[in-house]
XYZ file of C-alpha atoms in Angstrom:
227
model
C 3.641 -39.990 48.521
C 6.576 -37.940 47.347
C 7.664 -39.478 43.982
C 10.916 -37.568 43.983
C 11.876 -39.311 47.210
C 11.714 -42.765 45.667
C 15.043 -44.459 45.257
C 14.561 -45.993 41.854
C 17.752 -47.985 42.012
C 16.277 -49.737 45.094
C 12.737 -49.784 43.698
C 13.231 -51.704 40.382
C 15.149 -54.922 41.389
C 12.299 -56.400 43.490
C 9.740 -55.436 40.775
C 11.849 -57.118 38.085
C 12.447 -60.215 40.142
C 8.696 -60.459 41.132
C 7.716 -60.257 37.469
C 10.368 -62.840 36.514
C 9.292 -65.257 39.254
C 5.585 -64.765 38.618
C 5.924 -65.291 34.843
C 8.053 -68.434 35.101
C 6.030 -69.959 37.992
C 2.688 -69.306 36.281
C 3.968 -71.056 33.109
C 5.110 -74.016 35.110
C 1.934 -74.108 37.162
C -0.131 -73.858 33.966
C 1.654 -76.777 32.309
C 1.191 -79.036 35.330
C -2.281 -77.679 36.064
C -3.522 -78.316 32.537
C -2.121 -81.843 32.429
C -3.491 -82.864 35.818
C -6.859 -81.123 35.329
C -7.295 -82.904 31.972
C -6.502 -86.281 33.417
C -8.680 -85.759 36.520
C -11.634 -84.446 34.559
C -11.564 -87.460 32.282
C -10.974 -90.335 34.692
C -12.553 -91.742 37.823
C -10.722 -93.939 40.339
C -10.715 -94.816 43.973
C -9.241 -92.098 46.172
C -9.661 -89.379 43.572
C -11.464 -87.042 46.001
C -8.574 -87.493 48.501
C -5.980 -86.684 45.789
C -7.960 -83.637 44.647
C -8.180 -82.421 48.218
C -4.426 -82.700 48.533
C -4.026 -80.620 45.334
C -6.136 -77.854 46.918
C -4.353 -77.808 50.284
C -1.866 -75.012 49.428
C -4.843 -72.773 48.801
C -6.015 -72.999 52.460
C -2.876 -73.729 54.418
C -1.014 -70.819 55.969
C 1.821 -69.786 53.629
C 4.333 -70.318 56.413
C 3.192 -73.948 56.730
C 3.735 -74.403 52.996
C 7.121 -72.749 53.301
C 8.143 -74.927 56.210
C 7.184 -78.088 54.351
C 9.172 -76.967 51.317
C 12.050 -76.105 53.554
C 12.081 -79.606 55.017
C 11.798 -81.208 51.563
C 14.364 -79.053 49.771
C 16.696 -78.091 52.642
C 20.380 -79.003 52.542
C 19.825 -81.806 55.037
C 17.085 -83.529 52.907
C 17.795 -86.172 50.331
C 16.184 -84.070 47.588
C 18.040 -80.960 48.668
C 21.416 -82.768 48.666
C 20.668 -84.253 45.270
C 19.826 -80.812 43.823
C 23.010 -79.361 45.285
C 25.078 -82.166 43.880
C 23.575 -81.805 40.416
C 23.631 -77.988 40.220
C 26.532 -77.328 42.474
C 24.424 -74.969 44.566
C 21.528 -75.321 46.994
C 18.080 -74.347 45.835
C 17.257 -72.775 49.235
C 17.772 -69.019 49.346
C 17.932 -68.702 45.596
C 15.450 -67.126 43.237
C 14.541 -70.645 42.076
C 13.225 -71.258 45.590
C 10.894 -68.321 45.105
C 9.717 -69.933 41.850
C 9.055 -73.268 43.543
C 7.094 -71.615 46.344
C 5.040 -69.639 43.821
C 4.297 -72.714 41.722
C 3.012 -74.600 44.785
C 0.668 -71.851 45.889
C -0.506 -70.990 42.334
C -1.175 -74.607 41.272
C -4.539 -75.009 43.023
C -6.041 -71.948 41.315
C -4.778 -73.106 37.930
C -5.933 -76.674 38.476
C -9.440 -75.757 39.587
C -9.931 -73.232 36.830
C -8.755 -75.682 34.128
C -10.820 -78.563 35.529
C -13.961 -76.403 35.300
C -12.957 -75.452 31.769
C -12.465 -78.997 30.625
C -15.720 -80.123 32.295
C -17.615 -77.484 30.363
C -16.596 -78.938 27.022
C -19.213 -80.898 25.044
C -17.913 -84.457 25.242
C -19.691 -85.250 21.942
C -17.162 -83.008 20.141
C -14.283 -84.992 21.586
C -16.007 -88.309 20.673
C -16.486 -86.966 17.121
C -12.783 -86.384 16.904
C -12.039 -89.928 18.131
C -14.568 -91.393 15.640
C -12.531 -90.070 12.702
C -9.288 -91.557 13.999
C -7.821 -88.850 16.302
C -5.797 -90.204 19.241
C -6.072 -88.780 22.767
C -3.259 -86.291 22.230
C -4.866 -85.006 19.020
C -8.225 -84.762 20.726
C -6.595 -82.757 23.552
C -4.451 -80.596 21.296
C -6.961 -79.720 18.591
C -10.362 -79.964 20.237
C -10.297 -79.772 24.076
C -7.549 -77.190 24.623
C -8.893 -74.700 22.089
C -12.390 -75.042 23.474
C -11.038 -74.412 26.950
C -9.020 -71.432 25.734
C -10.804 -68.871 27.905
C -10.350 -71.054 31.012
C -6.669 -71.378 30.116
C -6.199 -67.638 29.915
C -8.005 -67.159 33.210
C -6.006 -69.908 34.830
C -2.707 -68.433 33.752
C -3.575 -64.893 34.835
C -4.903 -66.060 38.263
C -1.684 -68.126 38.677
C 0.418 -65.140 37.745
C -1.410 -62.817 40.152
C -1.146 -65.373 42.961
C 2.527 -65.915 42.369
C 3.125 -62.126 42.200
C 1.714 -61.665 45.688
C 3.348 -64.672 47.317
C 5.024 -63.778 50.596
C 5.031 -66.330 53.430
C 6.333 -69.425 51.652
C 8.786 -67.355 49.619
C 10.217 -65.779 52.765
C 10.631 -69.172 54.388
C 12.650 -70.861 51.601
C 14.033 -68.006 49.502
C 14.688 -65.407 52.198
C 14.824 -61.705 51.619
C 18.193 -61.051 50.004
C 18.211 -57.615 48.172
C 19.089 -58.039 44.536
C 18.847 -61.838 44.705
C 15.623 -63.112 46.330
C 13.867 -59.974 47.465
C 10.440 -59.736 45.785
C 7.950 -56.892 46.023
C 5.949 -58.417 48.944
C 9.103 -59.038 51.007
C 10.424 -55.552 50.089
C 7.193 -54.011 51.324
C 7.513 -55.909 54.599
C 11.047 -54.640 55.158
C 10.152 -51.074 54.156
C 7.252 -50.943 56.587
C 9.337 -52.504 59.356
C 12.061 -49.907 58.833
C 9.573 -47.005 58.642
C 10.230 -46.242 54.988
C 6.662 -45.352 54.030
C 7.676 -43.844 50.704
C 9.177 -47.064 49.310
C 6.467 -49.139 50.887
C 3.771 -47.105 49.062
C 5.795 -47.230 45.810
C 6.014 -51.028 45.857
C 2.409 -51.358 47.029
C 1.241 -49.199 44.198
C 3.237 -51.201 41.632
C 1.800 -54.546 42.684
C -1.740 -53.158 42.873
C -1.418 -51.782 39.330
C 0.047 -55.032 37.921
C -2.544 -57.238 39.723
C -5.417 -54.970 38.624
C -4.348 -55.193 34.985
C -3.994 -58.967 35.107
C -7.339 -59.453 36.782
C -8.985 -57.044 34.376
C -7.873 -59.252 31.538
C -9.825 -62.167 32.976
C -12.974 -60.094 32.882
C -12.840 -59.135 29.172
C -16.332 -59.655 27.594
C -16.847 -62.756 25.514
C -18.263 -62.304 22.000
C -18.715 -58.631 22.633
C -21.012 -59.152 25.603
C -20.319 -57.677 29.018
């Protein structure tokens, strides 16, 4: 790849937008994933397995299917889409917020499953000890459960970030590929390859590989100095 042939003015906008979308969506997915995982790991009710299966669906469904469903739910002809447009004076479809929504949906299953495993690995006696000295459920969660699941939280956030960074199909369906507005690195790579611009395709591919490698490397840091 000839680095001097890279058009940096074209290269950076998709990278910046991808990082912006991935960061925001991973934070949102982490908030919802932590809350739902905590509740689901501490309660049992009829239909729980069905609900959990629904939570995991975006992980196995084709991204275009996820994108189509979001398009139907958030499109300008839907009730929710019209409400959003009335409140914010602009449709959510084909905006960078649409890319965030798509990324949240596809990242949520990874965050949820990781956090649920983290919460299940906590010694319940420690939580009961907190309750025995007068701590309410929020205090038990905030000062005991969440710190003890800290490693799972970091892993969940990073996996959610990496998944959001690489999201393509659903994003293309509801956010489109508008340069400088909704074009992320995956969609930019698609366009570059389709137009025969191998230099830019390799540049964007290299950037997303490097970022993803660093994020995944962080999840494999040794615990207590042990590899």
